[in-house]
Short mmCIF file of C-alpha atoms in Angstrom, two decimals:
data_model
loop_
_atom_site.label_atom_id
_atom_site.label_comp_id
_atom_site.label_asym_id
_atom_site.label_seq_id
_atom_site.Cartn_x
_atom_site.Cartn_y
_atom_site.Cartn_z
CA MET A 1015 0.01 0.02 0.01
CA ASP A 1016 1.10 3.57 -0.65
CA THR A 1017 1.98 5.47 2.50
CA LEU A 1018 2.46 9.27 2.33
CA PHE A 1019 4.37 11.05 5.09
CA LEU A 1020 3.20 14.61 5.79
CA LEU A 1021 6.04 16.31 7.64
CA ARG A 1022 6.10 19.80 6.25
CA SER A 1023 4.32 23.09 7.01
CA TYR A 1024 0.66 23.84 7.47
CA GLY A 1025 0.24 25.16 3.94
CA ASP A 1026 1.69 21.97 2.47
CA PHE A 1027 -0.79 19.97 4.58
CA VAL A 1028 -3.76 21.92 3.27
CA VAL A 1029 -2.66 21.31 -0.31
CA ALA A 1030 -2.55 17.54 0.40
CA LEU A 1031 -6.06 17.64 1.88
CA SER A 1032 -7.42 19.51 -1.13
CA GLY A 1033 -7.10 16.35 -3.22
CA TYR A 1034 -9.79 14.77 -1.07
CA GLN A 1035 -12.16 17.71 -0.83
CA HIS A 1036 -14.75 16.83 -3.45
CA GLU A 1037 -14.43 13.09 -4.05
CA ALA A 1038 -12.82 9.89 -2.78
CA PRO A 1039 -9.68 9.38 -4.87
CA GLU A 1040 -9.25 6.20 -6.89
CA ARG A 1041 -5.82 5.59 -5.36
CA LYS A 1042 -5.85 4.29 -1.80
CA VAL A 1043 -3.20 6.06 0.22
CA ALA A 1044 -2.49 5.87 3.93
CA MET A 1045 -1.27 9.16 5.35
CA VAL A 1046 1.10 9.48 8.26
CA ALA A 1047 1.17 13.06 9.51
CA SER A 1048 3.12 14.83 12.18
CA VAL A 1049 0.99 15.56 15.21
CA HIS A 1050 1.75 19.27 14.96
CA LEU A 1051 -0.66 19.29 11.97
CA GLN A 1052 -3.60 17.77 13.86
CA PRO A 1053 -5.05 21.02 15.33
CA LEU A 1054 -5.29 22.45 11.80
CA TYR A 1055 -6.88 19.23 10.55
CA ASP A 1056 -9.45 19.25 13.37
CA ALA A 1057 -10.36 22.85 12.56
CA ILE A 1058 -10.81 22.11 8.83
CA VAL A 1059 -12.96 19.02 9.58
CA ALA A 1060 -15.09 21.03 12.04
CA SER A 1061 -15.70 23.68 9.36
CA GLY A 1062 -17.49 21.13 7.17
CA VAL A 1063 -15.58 22.18 4.04
CA MET A 1064 -14.35 18.63 3.32
CA GLN A 1065 -16.71 16.24 1.57
CA TYR A 1066 -14.32 13.33 1.96
CA LEU A 1067 -11.64 12.65 4.55
CA PRO A 1068 -8.37 10.80 3.99
CA ASP A 1069 -7.07 7.99 6.16
CA ILE A 1070 -4.63 9.86 8.42
CA GLN A 1071 -2.55 8.57 11.33
CA PHE A 1072 -1.08 11.36 13.41
CA VAL A 1073 2.26 10.54 15.02
CA ASP A 1074 4.59 12.47 17.30
CA ILE A 1075 8.07 12.63 15.87
CA GLY A 1076 8.99 15.69 17.89
CA ILE A 1077 8.81 18.40 15.21
CA GLN A 1078 9.74 21.64 16.98
CA HIS A 1079 9.85 24.25 14.23
CA GLY A 1080 6.66 23.73 12.24
CA ILE A 1081 8.42 21.52 9.67
CA PHE A 1082 10.71 18.46 9.69
CA SER A 1083 14.11 19.94 10.54
CA CYS A 1084 15.95 18.06 7.79
CA PHE A 1085 13.88 20.03 5.25
CA THR A 1086 15.36 23.32 6.52
CA ASN A 1087 18.77 24.89 6.32
CA ARG A 1088 18.49 26.66 9.65
CA HIS A 1089 17.88 23.55 11.76
CA PHE A 1090 19.49 20.95 9.53
CA PHE A 1091 22.45 20.30 11.84
CA SER A 1092 20.54 20.72 15.10
CA ALA A 1093 19.88 18.18 17.84
CA ASP A 1094 16.19 18.49 16.95
CA ALA A 1095 16.93 17.18 13.45
CA ILE A 1096 18.71 14.13 14.85
CA ASN A 1097 15.88 13.40 17.30
CA GLU A 1098 13.24 13.78 14.59
CA VAL A 1099 15.07 11.36 12.28
CA ARG A 1100 15.27 8.77 15.09
CA ALA A 1101 11.54 9.14 15.75
CA LEU A 1102 10.77 8.84 12.03
CA ARG A 1103 12.73 5.61 11.87
CA ARG A 1104 10.65 4.20 14.73
CA VAL A 1105 7.42 5.11 12.90
CA ILE A 1106 8.68 3.55 9.66
CA ARG A 1107 9.46 0.28 11.47
CA SER A 1108 5.77 0.06 12.49
CA ILE A 1109 4.66 0.18 8.85
CA SER A 1110 4.41 -2.85 6.62
CA PRO A 1111 7.73 -3.57 4.87
CA ASP A 1112 5.77 -3.95 1.63
CA ALA A 1113 4.47 -0.37 1.76
CA THR A 1114 5.57 2.12 -0.89
CA LEU A 1115 6.75 5.25 0.93
CA TRP A 1116 6.18 8.78 -0.33
CA LEU A 1117 7.14 12.31 0.64
CA GLU A 1118 5.35 15.45 -0.46
CA GLN A 1119 8.21 17.09 -2.39
CA ASN A 1120 11.43 16.11 -4.10
CA GLU A 1121 13.54 18.30 -1.82
CA ARG A 1122 16.01 16.06 0.06
CA VAL A 1123 14.20 12.86 -0.78
CA ALA A 1124 17.53 11.07 -1.31
CA LEU A 1125 18.75 12.33 2.08
CA ILE A 1126 15.67 11.06 3.92
CA SER A 1127 15.97 7.71 2.12
CA GLY A 1128 19.60 7.53 3.23
CA VAL A 1129 19.13 8.39 6.91
CA THR A 1130 16.10 6.11 7.32
CA GLY A 1131 17.32 3.19 5.24
CA LYS A 1132 14.04 3.15 3.29
CA ARG A 1133 13.44 4.26 -0.30
CA PHE A 1134 11.11 7.25 -0.60
CA SER A 1135 9.52 8.66 -3.75
CA CYS A 1136 7.99 12.10 -4.06
CA ILE A 1137 4.69 13.50 -5.33
CA HIS A 1138 5.81 16.94 -6.41
CA ASP A 1139 8.82 17.38 -8.67
CA GLY A 1140 9.12 21.11 -7.97
CA HIS A 1141 8.07 22.14 -11.47
CA LYS A 1142 4.42 21.35 -12.20
CA ASN A 1143 1.63 22.85 -10.11
CA ILE A 1144 1.46 21.01 -6.80
CA TYR A 1145 -2.33 20.86 -6.81
CA ALA A 1146 -2.24 19.13 -10.18
CA ALA A 1147 0.53 16.82 -8.91
CA TYR A 1148 -1.65 15.64 -6.02
CA ARG A 1149 -4.64 15.09 -8.23
CA GLN A 1150 -2.54 13.02 -10.61
CA PHE A 1151 -1.02 11.03 -7.73
CA LEU A 1152 -4.37 10.36 -6.05
CA ARG A 1153 -6.08 9.70 -9.42
CA VAL A 1154 -8.83 12.22 -8.88
CA SER A 1155 -10.98 12.34 -11.96
CA THR A 1156 -13.16 15.43 -11.58
CA THR A 1157 -11.95 18.88 -12.55
CA ILE A 1158 -11.24 21.40 -9.84
CA PRO A 1159 -14.37 23.53 -9.31
CA SER A 1160 -13.68 27.04 -10.47
CA ILE A 1161 -13.71 30.01 -8.11
CA GLU A 1162 -15.98 32.66 -9.49
CA PRO A 1163 -14.52 36.16 -9.20
CA SER A 1164 -16.80 38.68 -7.62
CA GLU A 1165 -17.00 42.44 -7.94
CA ILE A 1166 -15.97 43.88 -4.61
CA THR A 1167 -18.39 46.52 -3.32
CA SER A 1168 -18.98 48.38 -0.10
CA ASN A 1169 -21.02 45.43 1.18
CA HIS A 1170 -18.07 43.05 0.95
CA GLN A 1171 -15.43 42.03 3.45
CA VAL A 1172 -11.82 41.70 2.26
CA LEU A 1173 -9.27 39.93 4.41
CA ILE A 1174 -5.58 40.62 4.06
CA PHE A 1175 -3.00 38.17 5.46
CA PRO A 1176 0.44 39.81 5.02
CA GLY A 1177 2.45 37.41 7.20
CA SER A 1178 4.38 34.26 6.41
CA ARG A 1179 6.66 31.82 8.22
CA LYS A 1180 9.37 32.93 5.81
CA LYS A 1181 10.35 36.59 6.14
CA SER A 1182 11.14 36.72 2.43
CA LYS A 1183 7.43 36.18 1.68
CA GLN A 1184 6.01 38.72 4.14
CA LEU A 1185 4.24 41.62 2.47
CA PRO A 1186 5.73 45.08 2.99
CA VAL A 1187 3.84 47.46 5.26
CA ASP A 1188 3.73 50.29 2.74
CA TRP A 1189 2.32 48.01 0.02
CA VAL A 1190 -0.41 46.61 2.25
CA ASN A 1191 -1.35 50.06 3.54
CA HIS A 1192 -1.61 51.23 -0.09
CA VAL A 1193 -3.99 48.33 -0.86
CA ILE A 1194 -6.05 49.13 2.27
CA ASP A 1195 -6.30 52.78 1.25
CA SER A 1196 -7.44 51.89 -2.28
CA TYR A 1197 -10.29 49.73 -0.92
CA PHE A 1198 -11.16 52.31 1.73
CA LYS A 1199 -11.73 54.90 -0.95
CA ARG A 1200 -14.27 52.54 -2.53
CA GLY A 1201 -16.05 51.99 0.76
CA VAL A 1202 -14.98 48.35 1.07
CA ARG A 1203 -14.46 46.86 4.51
CA VAL A 1204 -10.89 45.62 4.90
CA THR A 1205 -9.37 43.68 7.81
CA VAL A 1206 -5.70 42.86 8.20
CA ALA A 1207 -5.38 39.55 9.99
CA GLY A 1208 -2.58 37.42 11.35
CA LEU A 1209 -0.52 36.77 14.43
CA ALA A 1210 -0.09 39.73 16.75
CA THR A 1211 3.58 40.05 15.78
CA GLU A 1212 2.65 40.11 12.05
CA ILE A 1213 0.11 42.95 11.92
CA THR A 1214 1.43 45.55 14.38
CA HIS A 1215 2.54 48.11 11.82
CA TYR A 1216 -0.34 47.94 9.37
CA SER A 1217 -3.08 50.58 9.28
CA GLY A 1218 -6.84 50.20 9.49
CA ASN A 1219 -8.90 47.47 11.07
CA LYS A 1220 -6.82 44.60 12.43
CA LYS A 1221 -7.70 41.23 13.90
CA VAL A 1222 -5.37 38.81 15.67
CA VAL A 1223 -5.85 35.17 14.65
CA LYS A 1224 -6.24 33.19 17.88
CA GLY A 1225 -6.00 29.74 16.41
CA PHE A 1226 -6.85 27.51 13.45
CA LYS A 1227 -10.56 27.45 14.22
CA ASP A 1228 -10.61 31.23 14.30
CA LEU A 1229 -8.62 31.37 11.06
CA CYS A 1230 -11.01 29.00 9.25
CA GLU A 1231 -14.06 30.95 10.45
CA MET A 1232 -12.58 34.25 9.29
CA ILE A 1233 -11.80 32.93 5.84
CA ALA A 1234 -15.17 31.22 5.54
CA SER A 1235 -16.97 34.50 6.21
CA ALA A 1236 -14.82 36.66 3.86
CA ASP A 1237 -15.81 37.74 0.37
CA GLN A 1238 -12.22 37.96 -0.85
CA VAL A 1239 -8.80 37.03 0.52
CA ILE A 1240 -5.50 38.73 -0.23
CA SER A 1241 -2.50 36.83 1.10
CA ALA A 1242 1.20 36.33 0.96
CA ASP A 1243 2.34 32.94 -0.37
CA SER A 1244 1.37 31.23 2.87
CA LEU A 1245 -1.18 29.10 4.70
CA PRO A 1246 -4.17 31.50 4.39
CA ALA A 1247 -3.87 31.42 0.60
CA HIS A 1248 -4.27 27.64 0.52
CA LEU A 1249 -7.11 27.74 3.05
CA ALA A 1250 -8.86 30.39 0.92
CA PHE A 1251 -8.67 27.99 -2.03
CA LEU A 1252 -10.07 25.21 0.14
CA PHE A 1253 -12.99 27.45 1.12
CA ARG A 1254 -13.49 28.55 -2.54
CA LYS A 1255 -12.88 32.21 -1.88
CA PRO A 1256 -11.80 34.69 -4.57
CA LEU A 1257 -8.09 34.95 -3.94
CA GLU A 1258 -5.16 37.22 -4.69
CA VAL A 1259 -1.67 35.98 -3.87
CA HIS A 1260 0.88 38.79 -3.68
CA TYR A 1261 4.56 38.11 -4.37
CA LYS A 1262 7.51 40.35 -3.65
CA VAL A 1263 9.81 39.18 -6.47
CA ARG A 1264 8.33 36.56 -8.77
CA ILE A 1265 5.21 34.39 -9.01
CA ASN A 1266 5.71 30.97 -7.50
CA GLU A 1267 3.74 29.14 -10.21
CA PRO A 1268 4.18 25.61 -8.83
CA TRP A 1269 2.47 26.67 -5.60
CA LEU A 1270 -0.20 29.03 -6.92
CA PRO A 1271 -3.70 27.77 -6.00
CA PRO A 1272 -5.82 27.14 -9.13
CA GLY A 1273 -7.91 30.16 -10.08
CA ALA A 1274 -5.99 32.53 -7.84
CA LYS A 1275 -4.87 35.91 -9.20
CA ALA A 1276 -1.15 36.41 -8.82
CA ILE A 1277 0.23 39.90 -8.31
CA ILE A 1278 3.88 40.98 -8.16
CA LEU A 1279 4.48 44.02 -5.94
#
């Protein structure tokens, strides 16, 4: 049986879930996910946005930094990385030796295969769109439902999420304030949302995200979402919200949610 390990960030996890949203895939895949992803999963399930749910086993391999340390440069040589690899080996030993093992992306697949002693393959090659890669892997037959763009008026609520785990993706304060001002002049209600540390310097109405349940509820009630290349963008796609993804340098095509409008600052 195919076994997919989900060890990356929250946004990666949402992309994986999207392949199950509207139908049960033809391919049967067992998912083994880090326990740090479970609160997000529980919030998504509680929202009712998923029509089908994958077979997921949540395991604790000690991830401390929101992603498997071996996938990062910053924590690659840390004690946390060593401990996480040891825990991953223990989890792998509990899986059938006949299972075909998969990772989400091609990044450091050979390394993980080497340190665990098990051959891993990857779903995403880093080039094609990752949503399409998951649908191909899972053998999902239906087309992705389109997101209908809507004309934003004074009766609408626009949510802006400028933050990101990676500082290189965070949206500049002056740019976001310019976007807020342009909507304000049209009478559109705009809220800047995120962690308290992410939204301090932005103008206008601000709301601190208190958890994944709060985040899902905010996106579900919005008429449009503007986001950095981060978790809220992928959740907005899951909730079928008109979406703009803003990039500082170049459009990250392989990670752009289908139907989203990409804007370079």
